[in-house]
Short mmCIF file of C-alpha atoms in Angstrom, two decimals:
data_model
loop_
_atom_site.label_atom_id
_atom_site.label_comp_id
_atom_site.label_asym_id
_atom_site.label_seq_id
_atom_site.Cartn_x
_atom_site.Cartn_y
_atom_site.Cartn_z
CA UNK Q 1 0.00 0.00 0.00
CA UNK Q 2 1.32 3.46 -0.83
CA UNK Q 3 2.03 5.83 2.00
CA UNK Q 4 0.60 9.30 2.27
CA UNK Q 5 1.87 11.60 -0.48
CA UNK Q 6 2.74 15.16 0.50
CA UNK Q 7 1.90 17.90 -2.01
CA UNK Q 8 3.45 21.33 -1.50
CA UNK Q 9 1.76 24.69 -1.91
CA UNK Q 10 3.91 25.28 -4.98
CA UNK Q 11 2.65 22.00 -6.47
CA UNK Q 12 -0.93 23.14 -5.96
CA UNK Q 13 -0.25 26.52 -7.55
CA UNK Q 14 1.34 24.90 -10.60
CA UNK Q 15 -1.56 22.43 -10.85
CA UNK Q 16 -4.05 25.28 -10.69
CA UNK Q 17 -2.15 27.20 -13.35
CA UNK Q 18 -2.03 24.26 -15.72
CA UNK Q 19 -5.76 23.74 -15.36
CA UNK Q 20 -6.73 27.41 -15.45
CA UNK Q 21 -4.29 29.37 -17.60
CA UNK Q 22 -5.22 30.41 -21.12
CA UNK Q 23 -2.16 29.61 -23.23
CA UNK Q 24 -3.31 31.67 -26.21
CA UNK Q 25 -3.05 30.41 -29.75
CA UNK Q 26 -1.63 26.88 -29.85
CA UNK Q 27 1.45 25.91 -31.86
CA UNK Q 28 1.07 24.20 -35.24
CA UNK Q 29 1.21 20.85 -33.45
CA UNK Q 30 1.00 19.61 -29.89
CA UNK Q 31 0.57 21.60 -26.70
CA UNK Q 32 1.63 25.13 -25.76
CA UNK Q 33 5.35 25.17 -24.88
CA UNK Q 34 4.56 27.10 -21.68
CA UNK Q 35 2.32 24.24 -20.51
CA UNK Q 36 5.08 21.70 -21.16
CA UNK Q 37 7.55 23.94 -19.32
CA UNK Q 38 5.19 24.02 -16.34
CA UNK Q 39 5.08 20.22 -16.38
CA UNK Q 40 8.86 20.12 -16.59
CA UNK Q 41 8.98 22.18 -13.42
CA UNK Q 42 6.27 20.21 -11.63
CA UNK Q 43 7.69 16.75 -12.35
CA UNK Q 44 11.44 17.17 -11.98
CA UNK Q 45 13.12 15.58 -14.97
CA UNK Q 46 15.92 16.10 -17.46
CA UNK Q 47 13.78 15.72 -20.56
CA UNK Q 48 10.09 15.76 -21.44
CA UNK Q 49 8.77 14.46 -24.73
CA UNK Q 50 5.19 14.88 -25.94
CA UNK Q 51 4.33 12.98 -29.10
CA UNK Q 52 1.51 11.58 -31.18
CA UNK Q 53 2.49 7.95 -31.66
CA UNK Q 54 1.18 5.55 -34.28
CA UNK Q 55 2.46 2.11 -33.35
CA UNK Q 56 0.80 0.49 -36.38
CA UNK Q 57 2.81 2.64 -38.78
CA UNK Q 58 5.78 2.79 -36.35
CA UNK Q 59 6.09 6.56 -36.41
CA UNK Q 60 5.32 9.72 -34.47
CA UNK Q 61 3.07 12.08 -36.42
CA UNK Q 62 4.39 14.95 -34.30
CA UNK Q 63 6.78 15.42 -31.42
CA UNK Q 64 7.76 18.13 -28.93
CA UNK Q 65 10.81 18.11 -26.67
CA UNK Q 66 11.46 20.25 -23.59
CA UNK Q 67 13.98 21.66 -23.09
CA UNK Q 68 14.04 22.18 -26.82
CA UNK Q 69 17.84 21.98 -27.03
CA UNK Q 70 17.63 18.35 -25.86
CA UNK Q 71 16.03 17.32 -29.14
CA UNK Q 72 18.35 15.06 -31.14
CA UNK Q 73 17.50 14.77 -34.86
CA UNK Q 74 19.92 11.82 -35.04
CA UNK Q 75 17.98 9.72 -32.53
CA UNK Q 76 18.00 6.05 -33.59
CA UNK Q 77 14.33 5.68 -34.51
CA UNK Q 78 14.87 2.30 -36.19
CA UNK Q 79 16.31 0.79 -32.99
CA UNK Q 80 13.49 2.26 -30.92
CA UNK Q 81 10.83 0.52 -33.00
CA UNK Q 82 12.86 -2.70 -33.17
CA UNK Q 83 12.73 -2.93 -29.37
CA UNK Q 84 9.32 -1.31 -28.90
CA UNK Q 85 7.13 -4.39 -28.51
CA UNK Q 86 9.48 -6.01 -25.98
CA UNK Q 87 9.33 -3.10 -23.53
CA UNK Q 88 6.74 -1.27 -21.38
CA UNK Q 89 6.49 1.35 -24.15
CA UNK Q 90 3.99 -0.97 -25.81
CA UNK Q 91 1.95 -1.55 -22.66
CA UNK Q 92 -1.04 0.52 -23.90
CA UNK Q 93 -1.37 -1.59 -27.06
CA UNK Q 94 -0.66 -4.95 -25.41
CA UNK Q 95 -3.07 -4.43 -22.51
CA UNK Q 96 -5.57 -1.89 -23.88
CA UNK Q 97 -4.88 0.21 -20.77
CA UNK Q 98 -4.23 3.84 -21.67
CA UNK Q 99 -5.13 5.15 -18.20
CA UNK Q 100 -2.37 3.72 -16.04
CA UNK Q 101 0.92 5.54 -15.75
CA UNK Q 102 3.94 3.47 -16.72
CA UNK Q 103 7.26 3.58 -14.89
CA UNK Q 104 10.13 1.47 -16.15
CA UNK Q 105 10.82 0.45 -12.55
CA UNK Q 106 7.33 -1.03 -12.32
CA UNK Q 107 8.47 -3.69 -14.79
CA UNK Q 108 12.25 -4.08 -14.37
CA UNK Q 109 14.93 -3.97 -11.75
CA UNK Q 110 17.82 -1.65 -12.66
CA UNK Q 111 19.90 -4.66 -13.73
CA UNK Q 112 17.11 -6.05 -15.90
CA UNK Q 113 16.50 -2.65 -17.51
CA UNK Q 114 20.18 -2.22 -18.29
CA UNK Q 115 20.23 -5.57 -20.07
CA UNK Q 116 17.49 -4.61 -22.55
CA UNK Q 117 18.13 -3.56 -26.11
CA UNK Q 118 15.97 -0.47 -25.62
CA UNK Q 119 18.19 0.77 -22.80
CA UNK Q 120 21.45 -0.08 -24.55
CA UNK Q 121 20.52 1.43 -27.93
CA UNK Q 122 18.14 4.27 -27.07
CA UNK Q 123 18.54 5.33 -23.42
CA UNK Q 124 22.11 4.71 -22.34
CA UNK Q 125 23.60 7.04 -25.02
CA UNK Q 126 21.59 9.92 -23.51
CA UNK Q 127 22.06 8.99 -19.86
CA UNK Q 128 18.37 8.18 -19.40
CA UNK Q 129 17.93 5.85 -16.43
CA UNK Q 130 14.31 6.41 -15.42
CA UNK Q 131 11.12 6.91 -17.46
CA UNK Q 132 7.52 7.76 -16.64
CA UNK Q 133 4.89 7.63 -19.39
CA UNK Q 134 1.38 9.10 -19.42
CA UNK Q 135 -0.99 8.25 -22.29
CA UNK Q 136 -3.90 10.35 -23.46
CA UNK Q 137 -6.58 9.13 -25.89
CA UNK Q 138 -6.05 11.00 -29.15
CA UNK Q 139 -9.67 12.09 -29.34
CA UNK Q 140 -12.17 12.24 -32.20
CA UNK Q 141 -11.13 12.93 -35.76
CA UNK Q 142 -8.24 11.83 -37.93
CA UNK Q 143 -5.85 11.61 -34.97
CA UNK Q 144 -7.75 8.68 -33.48
CA UNK Q 145 -7.51 5.08 -34.58
CA UNK Q 146 -5.88 1.73 -33.77
CA UNK Q 147 -2.43 2.18 -32.28
CA UNK Q 148 -2.72 5.97 -32.05
CA UNK Q 149 -2.02 7.59 -28.69
CA UNK Q 150 -0.69 10.82 -27.28
CA UNK Q 151 2.23 10.26 -24.94
CA UNK Q 152 3.98 12.38 -22.36
CA UNK Q 153 7.26 10.72 -21.42
CA UNK Q 154 9.44 12.08 -18.62
CA UNK Q 155 13.12 11.06 -18.48
CA UNK Q 156 15.65 11.23 -15.65
CA UNK Q 157 19.31 10.41 -15.46
CA UNK Q 158 21.06 8.64 -12.55
CA UNK Q 159 19.51 9.29 -9.16
CA UNK Q 160 16.05 8.94 -7.63
CA UNK Q 161 13.29 7.33 -9.65
CA UNK Q 162 9.94 9.02 -10.28
CA UNK Q 163 7.97 8.97 -7.05
CA UNK Q 164 4.40 8.16 -6.08
CA UNK Q 165 3.95 11.92 -5.66
CA UNK Q 166 4.89 12.42 -9.34
CA UNK Q 167 2.45 9.72 -10.43
CA UNK Q 168 -0.38 11.10 -8.29
CA UNK Q 169 0.07 14.64 -9.64
CA UNK Q 170 0.01 13.40 -13.23
CA UNK Q 171 -3.03 11.22 -12.55
CA UNK Q 172 -4.88 14.33 -11.35
CA UNK Q 173 -3.68 16.32 -14.36
CA UNK Q 174 -4.33 13.67 -17.00
CA UNK Q 175 -7.96 14.66 -17.89
CA UNK Q 176 -6.99 18.33 -17.94
CA UNK Q 177 -4.05 17.65 -20.24
CA UNK Q 178 -6.33 15.78 -22.59
CA UNK Q 179 -8.77 18.70 -22.56
CA UNK Q 180 -5.89 21.08 -23.28
CA UNK Q 181 -5.00 18.93 -26.29
CA UNK Q 182 -8.60 18.85 -27.54
CA UNK Q 183 -8.92 22.62 -27.08
CA UNK Q 184 -5.71 23.14 -29.07
CA UNK Q 185 -7.02 20.86 -31.83
CA UNK Q 186 -10.32 22.76 -31.96
CA UNK Q 187 -8.43 26.03 -32.33
CA UNK Q 188 -6.15 24.62 -35.00
CA UNK Q 189 -8.95 22.92 -36.91
CA UNK Q 190 -12.23 24.75 -36.26
CA UNK Q 191 -15.26 22.82 -37.39
CA UNK Q 192 -16.59 24.06 -40.75
CA UNK Q 193 -19.98 25.71 -40.81
CA UNK Q 194 -22.81 23.26 -41.34
CA UNK Q 195 -26.11 23.94 -43.03
CA UNK Q 196 -29.30 24.32 -40.99
CA UNK Q 197 -30.44 20.89 -42.21
CA UNK Q 198 -27.13 19.29 -41.24
CA UNK Q 199 -27.31 20.83 -37.76
CA UNK Q 200 -30.90 19.65 -37.38
CA UNK Q 201 -29.88 16.13 -38.37
CA UNK Q 202 -26.99 16.15 -35.88
CA UNK Q 203 -29.27 17.29 -33.06
CA UNK Q 204 -31.53 14.30 -33.77
CA UNK Q 205 -28.46 12.08 -33.93
CA UNK Q 206 -27.30 13.39 -30.55
CA UNK Q 207 -30.74 12.62 -29.11
CA UNK Q 208 -30.23 8.96 -30.03
CA UNK Q 209 -32.54 8.66 -33.04
CA UNK Q 210 -31.85 6.02 -35.67
CA UNK Q 211 -31.46 6.83 -39.37
CA UNK Q 212 -35.02 5.63 -39.97
CA UNK Q 213 -36.41 7.81 -37.19
CA UNK Q 214 -34.42 10.81 -38.42
CA UNK Q 215 -35.78 10.30 -41.92
CA UNK Q 216 -39.34 10.25 -40.64
CA UNK Q 217 -38.81 13.40 -38.56
CA UNK Q 218 -37.26 15.28 -41.49
CA UNK Q 219 -39.51 13.85 -44.20
CA UNK Q 220 -36.63 12.30 -46.16
CA UNK Q 221 -35.64 8.75 -47.01
CA UNK Q 222 -33.23 6.69 -44.95
CA UNK Q 223 -30.84 6.72 -47.91
CA UNK Q 224 -30.86 10.51 -47.94
CA UNK Q 225 -30.08 10.50 -44.22
CA UNK Q 226 -27.05 8.30 -44.92
CA UNK Q 227 -25.93 10.64 -47.68
CA UNK Q 228 -26.22 13.63 -45.33
CA UNK Q 229 -24.21 11.76 -42.71
CA UNK Q 230 -21.48 10.86 -45.20
CA UNK Q 231 -21.21 14.53 -46.17
CA UNK Q 232 -21.10 15.59 -42.51
CA UNK Q 233 -18.40 13.02 -41.71
CA UNK Q 234 -16.31 14.32 -44.59
CA UNK Q 235 -16.76 17.96 -43.57
CA UNK Q 236 -15.89 17.26 -39.93
CA UNK Q 237 -13.11 14.80 -40.75
CA UNK Q 238 -14.59 12.05 -38.57
CA UNK Q 239 -15.76 8.50 -39.12
CA UNK Q 240 -18.51 7.85 -36.57
CA UNK Q 241 -21.80 9.25 -35.29
CA UNK Q 242 -20.38 9.94 -31.82
CA UNK Q 243 -17.32 11.71 -33.22
CA UNK Q 244 -19.49 13.84 -35.51
CA UNK Q 245 -21.69 15.03 -32.63
CA UNK Q 246 -18.65 15.69 -30.43
CA UNK Q 247 -16.81 17.56 -33.15
CA UNK Q 248 -19.78 19.64 -34.30
CA UNK Q 249 -21.06 20.76 -30.92
CA UNK Q 250 -17.62 21.37 -29.41
CA UNK Q 251 -17.28 24.42 -31.67
CA UNK Q 252 -19.94 27.15 -31.44
CA UNK Q 253 -19.63 28.09 -35.13
CA UNK Q 254 -20.56 24.61 -36.36
#
């Protein structure tokens, strides 16, 4: 059983700022650098990486590193993916659990970790001894799909591992970080304006009506309802009824 975790007043102030602060216009990809810098200060670490990871295609569709000077364009990506499925990095895909935080030390002793290919090829060259990973569901739209996750990974060199206090703070922050991501995506990709008929159809969809019921309410055939939905999906860049409703009504101009 974990002991009581002490949280300082500074921790609480940083938490409140992360949840409350308006970061302004988001960058072209990812989260506001100031938010990542706040996380870097809250969870003491040498390096923080935030990335959109597609394990099916074995690539990151974007990546952010703080401090920015720690980014290494020569990082051995091929070795990382060669070892990926044999390490806790793949825990979200192997278990379906994207909620639990993942510490390397939860799976390996230091000796076991040092014997892995991932450590030898990808961590040892940078002095990374400890890792803590937080996954966020990518959310509706083109960023979602099998194998696609958003990942915050904290790295430390030799010394103390990430603590229960670190894990508890990130567990509290996790839903707010996901909301910050979704808000940034909405700002980057505002929903296109829909016609009055399309909005009416989506309201009926949100109320749980079937295509047949929607057709009856609107005086159109079920086939026409499907055509409207296909057009709406294309406009909103989504692939499901739930995602269409979420995407449309998350933006007041839709």
